[in-house]
PDB file of C-alpha atoms in Angstrom:
ATOM      1  CA  ILE K1119      18.649 -15.295 -11.126  1.00  0.00           C
ATOM      2  CA  LYS K1120      19.504 -11.717 -12.038  1.00  0.00           C
ATOM      3  CA  SER K1121      16.121 -11.073 -13.621  1.00  0.00           C
ATOM      4  CA  SER K1122      14.359 -12.502 -10.542  1.00  0.00           C
ATOM      5  CA  ALA K1123      16.364 -10.245  -8.194  1.00  0.00           C
ATOM      6  CA  ALA K1124      15.726  -7.230 -10.411  1.00  0.00           C
ATOM      7  CA  SER K1125      12.039  -8.105 -10.483  1.00  0.00           C
ATOM      8  CA  ASP K1126      11.947  -8.261  -6.661  1.00  0.00           C
ATOM      9  CA  VAL K1127      13.636  -4.852  -6.392  1.00  0.00           C
ATOM     10  CA  TYR K1128      11.174  -3.394  -8.911  1.00  0.00           C
ATOM     11  CA  LYS K1129       8.184  -4.843  -7.011  1.00  0.00           C
ATOM     12  CA  ARG K1130       9.454  -3.424  -3.692  1.00  0.00           C
ATOM     13  CA  GLN K1131       9.999   0.010  -5.279  1.00  0.00           C
ATOM     14  CA  GLU K1132       6.561  -0.127  -6.892  1.00  0.00           C
ATOM     15  CA  LEU K1133       4.983  -0.936  -3.484  1.00  0.00           C
ATOM     16  CA  GLU K1134       6.875   1.917  -1.791  1.00  0.00           C
ATOM     17  CA  ASP K1135       5.713   4.313  -4.503  1.00  0.00           C
ATOM     18  CA  THR K1136       2.046   3.396  -3.952  1.00  0.00           C
ATOM     19  CA  LEU K1137       1.885   3.154  -0.165  1.00  0.00           C
ATOM     20  CA  PRO K1138      -0.700   5.304   1.578  1.00  0.00           C
ATOM     21  CA  ALA K1139       0.878   8.183   3.517  1.00  0.00           C
ATOM     22  CA  THR K1140       0.259   6.429   6.845  1.00  0.00           C
ATOM     23  CA  LEU K1141       2.659   3.654   5.801  1.00  0.00           C
ATOM     24  CA  SER K1142       5.230   5.832   4.034  1.00  0.00           C
ATOM     25  CA  LYS K1143       8.397   6.575   6.010  1.00  0.00           C
ATOM     26  CA  GLU K1144       9.451   8.910   3.204  1.00  0.00           C
ATOM     27  CA  LEU K1145       6.346  11.078   3.694  1.00  0.00           C
ATOM     28  CA  ILE K1146       5.984  10.981   7.489  1.00  0.00           C
ATOM     29  CA  ASP K1147       9.604  11.036   8.644  1.00  0.00           C
ATOM     30  CA  GLY K1148      11.218  12.510   5.554  1.00  0.00           C
ATOM     31  CA  LEU K1149       8.779  15.213   4.497  1.00  0.00           C
ATOM     32  CA  LEU K1150       6.559  15.939   7.503  1.00  0.00           C
ATOM     33  CA  LYS K1151       9.058  15.650  10.350  1.00  0.00           C
ATOM     34  CA  GLU K1152      12.447  16.354   8.790  1.00  0.00           C
ATOM     35  CA  LYS K1153      11.766  18.727   5.898  1.00  0.00           C
ATOM     36  CA  LEU K1154       8.723  20.566   7.318  1.00  0.00           C
ATOM     37  CA  GLY K1155       9.901  20.375  10.946  1.00  0.00           C
ATOM     38  CA  PHE K1156       6.689  18.928  12.409  1.00  0.00           C
ATOM     39  CA  ASN K1157       7.351  17.906  16.010  1.00  0.00           C
ATOM     40  CA  GLY K1158       3.885  16.811  17.131  1.00  0.00           C
ATOM     41  CA  MET K1159       2.154  13.473  17.452  1.00  0.00           C
ATOM     42  CA  VAL K1160       1.143  11.694  14.233  1.00  0.00           C
ATOM     43  CA  VAL K1161      -2.116   9.720  14.362  1.00  0.00           C
ATOM     44  CA  THR K1162      -2.913   7.149  11.675  1.00  0.00           C
ATOM     45  CA  ASP K1163      -5.878   7.097   9.373  1.00  0.00           C
ATOM     46  CA  ALA K1164      -8.513   4.586  10.362  1.00  0.00           C
ATOM     47  CA  SER K1165      -6.634   1.318  10.187  1.00  0.00           C
ATOM     48  CA  HIS K1166      -9.643  -0.351   8.565  1.00  0.00           C
ATOM     49  CA  MET K1167      -9.439   1.825   5.456  1.00  0.00           C
ATOM     50  CA  VAL K1168      -8.977  -0.052   2.193  1.00  0.00           C
ATOM     51  CA  GLY K1169      -5.954   2.067   1.300  1.00  0.00           C
ATOM     52  CA  MET K1170      -4.096   0.585   4.245  1.00  0.00           C
ATOM     53  CA  THR K1171      -5.477  -2.938   4.287  1.00  0.00           C
ATOM     54  CA  SER K1172      -5.122  -3.531   0.549  1.00  0.00           C
ATOM     55  CA  VAL K1173      -1.327  -3.150   0.434  1.00  0.00           C
ATOM     56  CA  MET K1174      -0.329  -5.644   3.130  1.00  0.00           C
ATOM     57  CA  LYS K1175      -1.651  -7.928   5.825  1.00  0.00           C
ATOM     58  CA  ARG K1176      -2.855  -6.200   8.992  1.00  0.00           C
ATOM     59  CA  SER K1177      -0.202  -8.068  10.980  1.00  0.00           C
ATOM     60  CA  LYS K1178       2.502  -6.232   9.008  1.00  0.00           C
ATOM     61  CA  MET K1179       0.598  -3.025   8.292  1.00  0.00           C
ATOM     62  CA  LEU K1180       0.208  -2.022  11.962  1.00  0.00           C
ATOM     63  CA  PRO K1181       3.914  -2.130  12.882  1.00  0.00           C
ATOM     64  CA  THR K1182       4.813  -0.630   9.500  1.00  0.00           C
ATOM     65  CA  ALA K1183       2.695   2.437  10.300  1.00  0.00           C
ATOM     66  CA  ILE K1184       4.597   2.965  13.556  1.00  0.00           C
ATOM     67  CA  ALA K1185       7.936   2.316  11.849  1.00  0.00           C
ATOM     68  CA  ALA K1186       6.995   4.891   9.172  1.00  0.00           C
ATOM     69  CA  GLY K1187       6.599   7.575  11.857  1.00  0.00           C
ATOM     70  CA  CYS K1188       3.002   7.338  13.073  1.00  0.00           C
ATOM     71  CA  ASP K1189       2.760   7.463  16.849  1.00  0.00           C
ATOM     72  CA  MET K1190      -0.797   6.361  17.596  1.00  0.00           C
ATOM     73  CA  PHE K1191      -3.685   4.594  15.879  1.00  0.00           C
ATOM     74  CA  LEU K1192      -7.011   6.327  15.368  1.00  0.00           C
ATOM     75  CA  PHE K1193      -8.742   3.193  16.632  1.00  0.00           C
ATOM     76  CA  PHE K1194      -8.161  -0.539  16.876  1.00  0.00           C
ATOM     77  CA  ASN K1195      -9.786  -3.530  15.285  1.00  0.00           C
ATOM     78  CA  ASP K1196      -9.269  -6.020  18.113  1.00  0.00           C
ATOM     79  CA  PRO K1197      -7.005  -4.496  20.811  1.00  0.00           C
ATOM     80  CA  GLU K1198      -5.449  -7.818  21.906  1.00  0.00           C
ATOM     81  CA  GLU K1199      -4.813  -9.018  18.362  1.00  0.00           C
ATOM     82  CA  ASP K1200      -3.485  -5.655  17.189  1.00  0.00           C
ATOM     83  CA  PHE K1201      -1.218  -5.397  20.248  1.00  0.00           C
ATOM     84  CA  SER K1202       0.202  -8.831  19.432  1.00  0.00           C
ATOM     85  CA  TYR K1203       0.923  -7.617  15.874  1.00  0.00           C
ATOM     86  CA  MET K1204       2.716  -4.594  17.297  1.00  0.00           C
ATOM     87  CA  MET K1205       4.790  -6.755  19.658  1.00  0.00           C
ATOM     88  CA  GLU K1206       5.720  -9.094  16.819  1.00  0.00           C
ATOM     89  CA  GLY K1207       6.715  -6.070  14.735  1.00  0.00           C
ATOM     90  CA  TYR K1208       8.928  -4.901  17.588  1.00  0.00           C
ATOM     91  CA  ARG K1209      10.471  -8.362  18.134  1.00  0.00           C
ATOM     92  CA  SER K1210      11.154  -8.793  14.409  1.00  0.00           C
ATOM     93  CA  GLY K1211      12.777  -5.364  14.094  1.00  0.00           C
ATOM     94  CA  ILE K1212      10.117  -3.619  11.992  1.00  0.00           C
ATOM     95  CA  ILE K1213       9.723  -1.184  14.900  1.00  0.00           C
ATOM     96  CA  THR K1214      13.083  -0.165  16.365  1.00  0.00           C
ATOM     97  CA  GLU K1215      13.690   0.641  20.029  1.00  0.00           C
ATOM     98  CA  GLU K1216      14.448   4.243  19.036  1.00  0.00           C
ATOM     99  CA  ARG K1217      11.184   4.581  17.069  1.00  0.00           C
ATOM    100  CA  LEU K1218       9.154   3.019  19.885  1.00  0.00           C
ATOM    101  CA  GLU K1219      10.640   5.414  22.451  1.00  0.00           C
ATOM    102  CA  ASP K1220       9.997   8.387  20.156  1.00  0.00           C
ATOM    103  CA  ALA K1221       6.319   7.399  19.719  1.00  0.00           C
ATOM    104  CA  LEU K1222       5.893   6.882  23.474  1.00  0.00           C
ATOM    105  CA  ARG K1223       7.529  10.252  24.220  1.00  0.00           C
ATOM    106  CA  ARG K1224       5.147  12.009  21.843  1.00  0.00           C
ATOM    107  CA  ILE K1225       2.044  10.215  23.196  1.00  0.00           C
ATOM    108  CA  LEU K1226       2.963  10.782  26.845  1.00  0.00           C
ATOM    109  CA  GLY K1227       3.891  14.401  26.040  1.00  0.00           C
ATOM    110  CA  ILE K1228       0.413  15.091  24.630  1.00  0.00           C
ATOM    111  CA  LYS K1229      -1.241  13.356  27.590  1.00  0.00           C
ATOM    112  CA  ALA K1230       0.836  15.399  30.048  1.00  0.00           C
ATOM    113  CA  TYR K1231       0.134  18.643  28.167  1.00  0.00           C
ATOM    114  CA  LEU K1232      -3.606  17.939  28.354  1.00  0.00           C
ATOM    115  CA  GLY K1233      -3.320  16.940  32.012  1.00  0.00           C
ATOM    116  CA  LEU K1234      -4.892  13.554  31.338  1.00  0.00           C
ATOM    117  CA  HIS K1235      -2.786  11.924  34.033  1.00  0.00           C
ATOM    118  CA  LYS K1236      -4.522  14.143  36.618  1.00  0.00           C
ATOM    119  CA  LYS K1237      -8.084  13.521  35.469  1.00  0.00           C
ATOM    120  CA  ASN K1238     -10.596  10.859  36.379  1.00  0.00           C
ATOM    121  CA  LYS K1239     -11.645   8.621  33.472  1.00  0.00           C
ATOM    122  CA  LYS K1240     -15.183  10.047  33.740  1.00  0.00           C
ATOM    123  CA  GLU K1241     -13.781  13.506  32.980  1.00  0.00           C
ATOM    124  CA  ILE K1242     -12.015  12.259  29.856  1.00  0.00           C
ATOM    125  CA  VAL K1243     -14.596   9.898  28.356  1.00  0.00           C
ATOM    126  CA  PRO K1244     -18.054  11.459  28.157  1.00  0.00           C
ATOM    127  CA  LEU K1245     -21.008   9.614  29.601  1.00  0.00           C
ATOM    128  CA  LYS K1246     -23.422   8.223  27.022  1.00  0.00           C
ATOM    129  CA  GLU K1247     -25.865  11.053  27.761  1.00  0.00           C
ATOM    130  CA  GLY K1248     -23.130  13.556  26.969  1.00  0.00           C
ATOM    131  CA  LEU K1249     -23.074  12.352  23.378  1.00  0.00           C
ATOM    132  CA  ASN K1250     -26.649  13.593  22.891  1.00  0.00           C
ATOM    133  CA  VAL K1251     -25.324  17.076  22.146  1.00  0.00           C
ATOM    134  CA  ILE K1252     -23.880  15.891  18.829  1.00  0.00           C
ATOM    135  CA  GLY K1253     -26.043  17.293  16.060  1.00  0.00           C
ATOM    136  CA  SER K1254     -27.862  19.742  18.328  1.00  0.00           C
ATOM    137  CA  PRO K1255     -28.139  23.426  17.292  1.00  0.00           C
ATOM    138  CA  GLU K1256     -25.606  24.357  20.005  1.00  0.00           C
ATOM    139  CA  PHE K1257     -23.186  21.732  18.673  1.00  0.00           C
ATOM    140  CA  LYS K1258     -23.592  23.016  15.101  1.00  0.00           C
ATOM    141  CA  GLU K1259     -22.934  26.593  16.244  1.00  0.00           C
ATOM    142  CA  ILE K1260     -19.732  25.547  17.992  1.00  0.00           C
ATOM    143  CA  ALA K1261     -18.664  23.472  14.976  1.00  0.00           C
ATOM    144  CA  ALA K1262     -19.310  26.398  12.625  1.00  0.00           C
ATOM    145  CA  GLU K1263     -17.356  28.768  14.866  1.00  0.00           C
ATOM    146  CA  ALA K1264     -14.485  26.301  15.151  1.00  0.00           C
ATOM    147  CA  SER K1265     -14.347  25.787  11.408  1.00  0.00           C
ATOM    148  CA  ASP K1266     -14.563  29.500  10.707  1.00  0.00           C
ATOM    149  CA  MET K1267     -17.680  28.991   8.618  1.00  0.00           C
ATOM    150  CA  PRO K1268     -21.002  30.766   9.022  1.00  0.00           C
ATOM    151  CA  PRO K1269     -23.580  28.946  11.170  1.00  0.00           C
ATOM    152  CA  PRO K1270     -26.081  26.806   9.220  1.00  0.00           C
ATOM    153  CA  ALA K1271     -28.842  29.464   9.131  1.00  0.00           C
ATOM    154  CA  ALA K1272     -26.424  32.178   8.055  1.00  0.00           C
ATOM    155  CA  ALA K1273     -24.905  29.863   5.449  1.00  0.00           C
ATOM    156  CA  ALA K1274     -28.324  29.214   3.891  1.00  0.00           C
ATOM    157  CA  SER K1275     -29.190  32.913   3.753  1.00  0.00           C
ATOM    158  CA  PHE K1276     -25.746  33.637   2.307  1.00  0.00           C
ATOM    159  CA  LEU K1277     -26.258  31.090  -0.484  1.00  0.00           C
ATOM    160  CA  PHE K1278     -29.670  32.411  -1.442  1.00  0.00           C
ATOM    161  CA  HIS K1279     -28.619  36.061  -1.146  1.00  0.00           C
ATOM    162  CA  TYR K1280     -25.948  35.761  -3.836  1.00  0.00           C
TER     163      TYR K1280
END
């Protein structure tokens, strides 16, 4: 019996040591929020990534990410199914009332800061035609400026100049 219990403890510790950051309470709450003082909203990696889906079933992985300190998912698989996993995680105690309220406060705080509660959905979600700018020269210029890198033409001349 003792060796079985010790084996279970070892397996749990081994899992905790290899969890992706999105599922690690030690990294998100311990390091990011407590030690480094981050007070913003934490968004998960894509929940379809192998790093997340390979360590546990999706039904446990989703509430575990919230319990670890993530506040919002990058995107869902199946919204109804994923919501049911979250509710089950809340009912079973994986997600505490305190953690749920903290995540909601952070999400609603960002939405209020951005004024999303005052905007029409059409102002928030671009029309399909609006997505045509992605990849255009104007888009690349803005992306280069935002990333503090030279625009594509300047980058090419820079590379060949040196």
